Each structure stands twice: as structure tokens, then as C-alpha cells.
XYZ file of C-alpha atoms in Angstrom:
454
model
C 18.735 106.290 43.663
C 16.801 103.012 44.306
C 15.696 100.981 41.258
C 11.984 100.215 40.767
C 10.838 96.500 41.164
C 10.612 94.443 37.930
C 7.015 93.741 36.837
C 6.794 89.949 36.255
C 3.022 89.663 35.926
C 3.102 89.684 32.134
C 5.749 86.964 31.994
C 3.775 84.770 34.408
C 0.599 85.189 32.410
C 2.439 84.279 29.212
C 3.943 81.174 30.851
C 0.554 80.046 32.168
C -0.937 80.513 28.710
C 1.819 78.499 27.053
C 1.416 75.749 29.653
C -2.322 75.661 28.948
C -1.704 75.375 25.198
C 0.751 72.523 25.748
C -1.731 70.614 27.945
C -4.480 71.182 25.379
C -2.340 69.894 22.521
C -1.251 66.907 24.603
C -4.875 66.070 25.388
C -5.822 66.333 21.722
C -2.910 64.060 20.778
C -3.936 61.475 23.361
C -7.543 61.568 22.157
C -6.465 61.229 18.523
C -4.111 58.369 19.354
C -6.828 56.612 21.322
C -9.243 56.907 18.416
C -6.614 55.581 15.996
C -5.734 52.690 18.306
C -9.430 51.840 18.711
C -9.970 51.858 14.954
C -6.907 49.693 14.304
C -7.974 47.239 17.017
C -11.477 47.095 15.591
C -10.115 46.506 12.087
C -7.840 43.698 13.283
C -10.723 42.132 15.208
C -12.958 42.235 12.137
C -10.228 40.659 9.999
C -9.732 37.882 12.559
C -13.477 37.267 12.750
C -13.647 37.162 8.950
C -10.891 34.573 8.677
C -12.377 32.538 11.495
C -15.729 32.410 9.700
C -14.036 31.461 6.421
C -11.899 28.695 7.870
C -14.356 27.417 10.495
C -17.892 27.464 9.125
C -20.856 26.773 11.428
C -21.008 23.199 12.759
C -24.133 22.057 10.995
C -24.853 18.716 9.428
C -24.731 18.413 5.688
C -28.407 17.526 5.639
C -29.462 20.741 7.373
C -26.887 23.149 5.966
C -27.863 25.781 3.426
C -26.384 24.859 0.041
C -26.166 28.509 -0.958
C -24.158 29.249 2.192
C -21.848 26.341 1.367
C -21.265 27.729 -2.124
C -20.395 31.145 -0.722
C -17.958 29.534 1.702
C -16.362 27.440 -1.041
C -16.018 30.396 -3.399
C -14.413 32.564 -0.737
C -12.158 29.683 0.286
C -11.001 29.244 -3.301
C -10.232 32.927 -3.675
C -8.142 32.862 -0.535
C -6.352 29.714 -1.666
C -5.508 31.354 -4.976
C -3.885 34.266 -3.211
C -1.925 32.106 -0.766
C -0.599 29.337 -3.029
C 1.122 31.074 -5.827
C -2.389 31.587 -7.152
C -3.251 33.475 -10.189
C -3.601 32.427 -13.781
C 0.053 31.486 -14.379
C 0.253 29.070 -11.430
C -3.105 27.445 -12.205
C -2.109 27.129 -15.856
C 1.005 25.170 -14.839
C -1.069 22.930 -12.572
C -3.655 22.212 -15.283
C -1.097 21.726 -18.056
C 1.004 19.272 -16.047
C -1.985 17.204 -14.904
C -3.717 16.947 -18.294
C -3.290 13.555 -20.070
C -1.856 13.568 -23.574
C -3.248 10.169 -24.584
C -6.776 8.889 -24.990
C -8.140 7.599 -21.674
C -4.932 8.674 -19.976
C -4.750 8.985 -16.204
C -4.513 12.232 -14.279
C -2.288 11.442 -11.293
C -1.336 13.468 -8.243
C 2.069 12.172 -7.127
C 2.991 13.095 -3.562
C 6.701 13.063 -2.820
C 7.324 13.655 -6.524
C 10.845 15.005 -5.954
C 11.737 11.858 -4.032
C 13.501 8.784 -5.364
C 10.530 6.578 -6.292
C 8.223 9.546 -6.885
C 10.423 11.154 -9.519
C 10.912 7.884 -11.430
C 7.172 7.113 -11.388
C 6.296 10.655 -12.455
C 8.663 10.416 -15.400
C 7.343 7.023 -16.509
C 3.708 8.130 -16.313
C 4.417 11.345 -18.224
C 6.343 9.545 -20.940
C 3.395 7.270 -21.682
C 1.034 10.233 -21.968
C -0.596 10.470 -18.554
C -1.146 13.739 -16.726
C 1.114 14.123 -13.701
C 1.133 16.790 -11.016
C 3.657 16.514 -8.212
C 3.734 17.868 -4.689
C 6.790 17.846 -2.425
C 7.988 19.826 0.592
C 11.702 19.435 -0.286
C 12.648 18.776 3.325
C 16.257 18.385 4.440
C 16.176 14.770 5.687
C 18.838 14.301 3.024
C 20.543 16.771 0.701
C 17.728 18.836 -0.913
C 19.941 19.555 -3.927
C 19.342 15.982 -5.067
C 15.592 16.618 -4.919
C 16.052 19.867 -6.842
C 17.996 17.934 -9.464
C 15.104 15.515 -9.868
C 12.699 18.467 -10.023
C 14.750 20.039 -12.808
C 14.768 16.758 -14.741
C 10.988 16.416 -14.430
C 10.457 20.045 -15.475
C 12.252 19.261 -18.739
C 9.457 16.753 -19.386
C 6.730 19.234 -18.377
C 6.009 17.748 -14.961
C 5.246 20.539 -12.504
C 5.915 20.009 -8.789
C 3.961 22.149 -6.354
C 6.159 23.046 -3.412
C 4.025 22.288 -0.364
C 3.242 19.871 2.437
C 0.605 17.129 2.452
C -0.399 18.344 5.914
C -1.561 21.606 4.322
C -5.290 20.970 3.907
C -5.862 24.327 2.198
C -3.318 23.582 -0.496
C -4.607 20.062 -1.156
C -8.174 21.351 -1.413
C -7.038 23.962 -3.900
C -5.347 21.365 -6.094
C -8.429 19.125 -6.077
C -10.585 22.156 -6.902
C -8.491 22.776 -10.010
C -7.877 19.198 -11.204
C -10.270 16.204 -11.370
C -7.595 13.631 -10.555
C -8.371 10.036 -11.502
C -5.612 8.633 -9.278
C -3.327 9.558 -6.409
C 0.106 7.930 -6.122
C 0.989 8.688 -2.518
C 4.732 8.309 -2.003
C 5.437 11.220 0.352
C 6.724 9.912 3.677
C 9.392 10.262 6.306
C 11.671 7.411 5.333
C 14.480 5.595 7.119
C 14.523 3.203 10.059
C 17.376 4.622 12.153
C 16.368 8.302 11.931
C 13.203 7.502 13.897
C 15.321 7.257 17.035
C 16.454 10.870 16.538
C 13.242 12.507 15.330
C 10.256 10.269 16.073
C 7.601 12.962 15.708
C 8.536 13.582 12.078
C 7.302 10.050 11.281
C 3.971 10.622 12.985
C 3.573 14.003 11.299
C 4.261 12.729 7.784
C 3.337 9.039 7.694
C 0.185 9.221 9.826
C -1.099 12.813 10.043
C -0.111 13.575 6.458
C -1.778 10.415 5.155
C -4.986 11.141 7.074
C -5.027 14.722 5.790
C -4.693 13.460 2.218
C -7.491 10.918 2.716
C -9.727 13.590 4.231
C -9.266 15.679 1.098
C -9.752 12.755 -1.292
C -12.962 11.567 0.366
C -14.607 14.929 -0.434
C -13.340 15.084 -4.029
C -15.728 14.679 -6.928
C -14.855 12.356 -8.494
C -13.033 10.447 -5.774
C -9.731 9.209 -7.218
C -8.291 5.765 -6.581
C -5.248 5.771 -4.302
C -2.066 3.723 -4.605
C 0.354 4.356 -1.771
C 3.720 3.260 -0.421
C 3.685 1.011 2.601
C 6.907 -0.882 3.372
C 8.405 -4.321 3.775
C 9.315 -3.077 7.262
C 5.781 -3.920 8.403
C 6.812 -7.589 8.554
C 9.006 -6.642 11.492
C 10.003 -9.661 13.553
C 8.200 -12.118 11.272
C 10.392 -15.192 10.691
C 8.345 -16.906 7.979
C 10.079 -16.560 4.621
C 9.489 -15.499 1.983
C 7.278 -12.722 3.383
C 3.701 -13.022 2.109
C 0.871 -10.527 2.348
C -1.062 -12.973 4.543
C 1.699 -13.129 7.174
C 1.320 -11.318 10.494
C 2.453 -7.705 10.615
C 1.674 -6.853 14.220
C 5.268 -6.970 15.496
C 6.994 -3.898 14.033
C 10.675 -3.566 14.917
C 10.891 0.207 14.361
C 8.751 3.319 14.657
C 8.964 3.722 10.889
C 7.475 0.250 10.461
C 4.789 1.026 13.043
C 3.703 4.182 11.180
C 3.484 2.249 7.908
C 1.449 -0.470 9.590
C -0.779 2.238 11.050
C -1.197 3.563 7.516
C -2.496 0.193 6.347
C -5.070 0.148 9.157
C -6.080 3.742 8.413
C -6.493 2.803 4.746
C -8.820 -0.012 5.758
C -10.898 2.451 7.784
C -11.309 4.974 4.960
C -12.092 2.192 2.517
C -14.763 0.814 4.843
C -16.402 4.126 5.790
C -15.973 6.302 2.699
C -15.611 3.861 -0.201
C -12.086 4.882 -1.160
C -10.215 2.520 -3.471
C -6.864 1.924 -1.779
C -3.831 -0.156 -2.757
C -0.818 -0.453 -0.425
C 2.557 -1.409 -1.897
C 5.157 -2.935 0.394
C 8.476 -1.923 -1.187
C 11.567 -4.077 -0.564
C 14.861 -2.099 -0.396
C 14.612 0.000 -3.547
C 17.885 1.112 -5.178
C 19.110 2.703 -8.388
C 20.062 6.014 -10.064
C 18.881 9.182 -8.284
C 18.537 7.076 -5.127
C 18.490 8.098 -1.468
C 21.857 8.947 0.131
C 20.779 7.359 3.437
C 20.657 3.887 1.858
C 23.616 1.505 2.356
C 24.460 0.999 -1.334
C 24.609 4.806 -1.759
C 26.761 5.744 1.226
C 28.940 2.654 0.745
C 29.710 3.950 -2.750
C 30.445 7.443 -1.446
C 32.742 6.244 1.340
C 34.548 3.677 -0.816
C 35.314 6.274 -3.501
C 36.670 8.608 -0.806
C 38.752 5.856 0.771
C 36.780 5.877 4.005
C 35.936 2.721 5.988
C 32.411 1.285 5.913
C 30.493 -0.576 8.619
C 29.157 -3.955 7.538
C 26.615 -5.409 9.940
C 26.189 -9.003 11.024
C 23.475 -10.347 13.294
C 23.940 -10.843 17.030
C 24.780 -14.506 16.334
C 27.268 -13.557 13.559
C 25.032 -14.395 10.603
C 25.107 -12.287 7.456
C 22.521 -9.541 6.958
C 20.639 -9.835 3.661
C 18.124 -7.739 1.752
C 15.745 -8.311 -1.136
C 17.248 -5.456 -3.198
C 14.758 -4.262 -5.830
C 15.792 -2.096 -8.777
C 13.893 1.155 -9.267
C 12.626 0.324 -12.786
C 10.981 -2.839 -11.465
C 9.328 -0.871 -8.657
C 8.042 1.679 -11.184
C 6.471 -1.113 -13.233
C 4.758 -2.379 -10.096
C 3.439 1.091 -9.239
C 2.061 1.641 -12.730
C 0.556 -1.852 -12.797
C -1.208 -1.052 -9.535
C -2.524 2.242 -10.904
C -3.769 0.606 -14.106
C -5.656 -2.112 -12.239
C -7.022 0.111 -9.462
C -10.812 0.226 -9.489
C -12.709 3.461 -9.017
C -13.603 4.682 -5.556
C -17.295 4.295 -4.806
C -17.941 7.281 -2.559
C -19.321 10.708 -3.327
C -19.380 13.819 -1.186
C -17.803 11.927 1.681
C -20.419 9.134 1.623
C -19.852 5.530 0.606
C -22.093 4.259 -2.188
C -20.867 0.658 -2.282
C -17.957 -1.699 -1.541
C -14.585 -0.453 -2.782
C -11.322 -2.134 -3.690
C -8.751 -2.667 -0.917
C -5.428 -4.330 -1.813
C -1.954 -4.961 -0.400
C 1.010 -6.142 -2.505
C 4.654 -6.987 -2.017
C 6.971 -5.393 -4.577
C 10.371 -7.076 -4.250
C 12.930 -8.940 -6.299
C 12.533 -12.400 -4.654
C 16.326 -12.815 -4.512
C 17.855 -11.769 -1.171
C 21.533 -10.808 -1.358
C 23.922 -10.450 1.571
C 25.420 -7.067 2.365
C 28.874 -8.640 1.908
C 27.913 -9.572 -1.655
C 26.681 -6.015 -2.233
C 30.074 -4.675 -1.147
C 31.922 -7.128 -3.413
C 29.893 -5.986 -6.425
C 30.636 -2.337 -5.615
C 34.343 -3.100 -5.214
C 34.423 -4.529 -8.742
C 32.434 -1.658 -10.247
C 34.394 1.075 -8.478
C 37.770 -0.637 -8.791
C 38.292 0.014 -5.069
C 38.963 -2.320 -2.163
C 36.530 -1.579 0.668
C 37.870 -0.940 4.159
C 35.306 -2.975 6.082
C 34.503 -2.782 9.760
C 32.394 -5.857 10.548
C 30.230 -5.070 13.570
C 27.140 -6.396 15.310
C 23.863 -4.934 14.116
C 22.683 -2.379 16.688
C 19.186 -2.603 18.110
C 17.918 0.377 16.160
C 14.965 -1.154 14.352
C 16.720 -2.815 11.430
C 15.836 -6.415 10.669
C 18.430 -9.012 9.579
C 16.659 -10.452 6.536
C 13.967 -9.603 3.986
C 12.566 -11.766 1.196
C 9.433 -10.977 -0.816
C 6.818 -13.385 -2.105
C 5.480 -11.542 -5.169
C 2.978 -14.138 -6.386
C -0.026 -11.913 -5.722
C 1.347 -8.948 -7.684
C 2.406 -11.250 -10.501
C -1.075 -12.779 -10.758
C -3.009 -9.504 -10.488
C -1.031 -7.177 -12.751
C 1.861 -9.142 -14.200
C 4.582 -7.839 -11.888
C 7.873 -9.470 -12.837
C 11.214 -7.955 -11.751
C 13.962 -8.381 -14.360
C 17.030 -6.647 -12.894
C 19.519 -8.516 -10.719
C 21.694 -6.677 -8.199
C 24.861 -6.686 -10.312
C 23.093 -5.140 -13.304
C 21.225 -2.624 -11.171
C 24.319 -1.496 -9.273
C 26.199 -1.082 -12.548
C 23.544 1.392 -13.661
C 23.639 3.142 -10.291
C 27.429 3.510 -10.345
C 27.310 4.868 -13.894
C 24.843 7.531 -12.750
C 26.774 8.239 -9.547
C 30.133 8.920 -11.201
C 28.435 11.128 -13.792
C 26.278 13.100 -11.342
C 29.067 13.709 -8.810
C 31.823 14.123 -11.394
C 34.048 11.304 -10.152
C 37.357 11.156 -12.066
C 37.752 8.193 -14.402
C 40.946 7.072 -12.644
C 38.892 6.339 -9.527
C 36.481 4.049 -11.332
C 37.128 1.245 -13.777
C 35.812 2.686 -17.064
C 35.234 -0.797 -18.468
C 32.687 -1.378 -15.736
C 31.356 2.152 -15.917
C 30.155 1.903 -19.497
C 29.029 -1.706 -19.810
C 25.540 -3.113 -20.168
C 22.588 -0.835 -19.647
């Protein structure tokens, strides 16, 4: 008996129906996804437009701009700054507390590079005499950041707060000037070192030129405009052969990129003084040394290598003459910085417009007693009770100059600058700090030298 054919019509209809349902659901999913993607894109676009408007207001002149619009922009800008820079009441309270003077007619000073060698010493000295001090530092890794953190910790014990940030950050600087009516800025943040410029030249332009301009742009708009004292360098004298170096000598022959950026800073300072009425004082430091110093300096790495029994390279000139520096102890430099701050006249501008002539000064801060590098090594040998393993080599053509010698007559006449620490006394204090900070065993250092004369 033959079997009857199987009826597949119902199964086919069911399959077609299921296929239709799947296509319908897929279409709905695509439509829903498209709507969601459109809404997200629109939201992102609106956010971008909002931030563009906030950060780049219409290009209108100050004379024609709507003051109410400017106030709205400023208020919104401040709110954003608060959210981005640690903002909130606790952060602003630290900023205000640190920058508030504790003595009558005390200064309120923004110290850039406050975790640096000179910056930390100046911050401490200003705070101890009752001035308000707020620091800013980016804690970069040019040398061991742990040393900068150590200085930060020391300053925190004396209620000096350091904002962690970069002077190229215009938003952050504006926020700080919104919160604090600084009377002075001590600008010490910089990319230091002569030799490193051959490895990373752009870092010098970014910090020493762009960073300085960014700071000046912020200061010119501040109300009140603070007076600015800033670190130039003895390196600006470059290939000058007239000694001792005087502020009137030519400085148009820099021997290194570092020197060129510092010279550029002096010209930029002249421009902002001339156009905007900013009071500006440049200080040309001569080979600063002392406790909490920079590890890239010869006295510091000589000490490190001598303690570890490693050889050191001692340079002589191409014609075999000794290299000498006008070594200046940190406490003397601090006195010069504070003297400059105390005698700095007020800036004369307001709202970015000059109201009258403003003070513009340049000073040498040195010791006036050049000492050869060989003499430096001899002093360290006596203090460390170690015989140096010296490699005497020709000075490479890397931007270093063979001799520096400061004429400090101008600083002496204007604010009583008078260095009092000779190299032997200063190095004794440095070595005492060094062996304590790095935990050098007493057997490696002559204790009689370690604890004498402070």
C-alpha cells in the first residue's frame, strides 16, 4: 500500500512567518540603534560646542565687548577650573591659607618652581618671616623627583602649600590668580642645566620661553598686577671676556641654548614692561650650591662619586687652563631674592593696559670670589676624608664657559646684597646635609669635619 505525500505547506508558512518576525525585529533594532547613535553624537557635539564657547569666547575688542557677557564667561570659567584643579572648598582653603601673610604689610608671593633648589629655600625664608607663600611645581624628572618631594614635605611642615601643575597651564594660573591677590611673583621655574640642552632642546623653549610668556600673560590681566622677580642666569654673559661680569656688559653671545633662552627671557621681560607696565626684576645667579641642591651640579655629583669610590672628570680649558666658577651659597642667594622682592616697585598696569612707566631691573647675584674646580675637589676631599680619583680632561664644546666672576656692586647699592659664605664653609654645610640625607656611614666621612662650624 503506497504512503500518502507529506503536507509541508504548514511548515513553510510557519518558516516564512518566523523569517518575517526576525526581519522586523532586526529592522527595529537598527532603527533604535540609529536613534541612539544620533542622540549620542548630538550630545557629544553640543558638549564640544559648549567647551569651545567657554574656552574661546568671541573675538571682540574689550571696548566693544559686553561686560555682562564677560562676567558670564569668567564665572563659567571659574567653575570649570574648580572642577579640574583639585577644586572645591578644601583645595581653595589650602591655597588661601598658604598665601595669606601672617605679619602686618606682609607679602603674598607666588613662587614658581617651589619644589626646586632655590625655590624651596626662598619659600621657607619668606614663610618664616611671616609672608604668604604659595608654590607651584610640575615635579618633572630632569633629576630625581624624590628630592623635590622631600623639599615639598619640608615646606608642608611650615604650612607652605605647593600646587602640582605646570606654568604652561593657563587655566590653572588663572584660577590661582582668581583666588589670591598676589603682591609678588618669584618666578624660579625653569629647565636648568647647560649640557642637557643638547639632548632635549625643546624642553628649554617650552619652560624658559613659553612658560615665562604664559605667566606674564596671566599676570598682565591680574588685578592688582603683582611685581615679578625672576631667575635669569650668569650664563647670559656667554663668551664675554670682560671680568668681573657687570650688568652693563654685552650678553648677545650666548654659548648654550640654556643661556639663549635666559637671554630671550630678559628681552621678553623688557617687552612686557614696556607694553603692559609690569614691574620686572631679573636676577643673574652665579653657580648656586648648598644643602638640598641639584644633583646635576658638579659639587653634588663629585660628592656622590667620591663617596662611592668612583672617578670624577675634572675639566680644563682647551689651552690647559683651570676652569673656575663664582660659587654662591644658597643662603646668600636667598637674601638677594628677598632683597629684590622688598625693593620691587608696584606694576603700573591694570586690565592689561599700561598706566605709566614701570620698574625694570637686572642684577648679578654672585659671590665675587671665583674658585677653581681643582680647589673645589680639594675641599671635598678634606670634608669627605676621601682621595678623589681625578680624570683631567679637556672641556667639551657643550656650552659650558671656562670662567665666571660676578660684579655685585649694583645689588649691593640697591638692596644691600652682601654674600658672607666662602666655599669652604658652604661646602661643609652641604656635606653635613648630604651625609645625613643619604645616610652615609660615619666611617666614610671624617666626623670632625662633618659637625664643625655651621
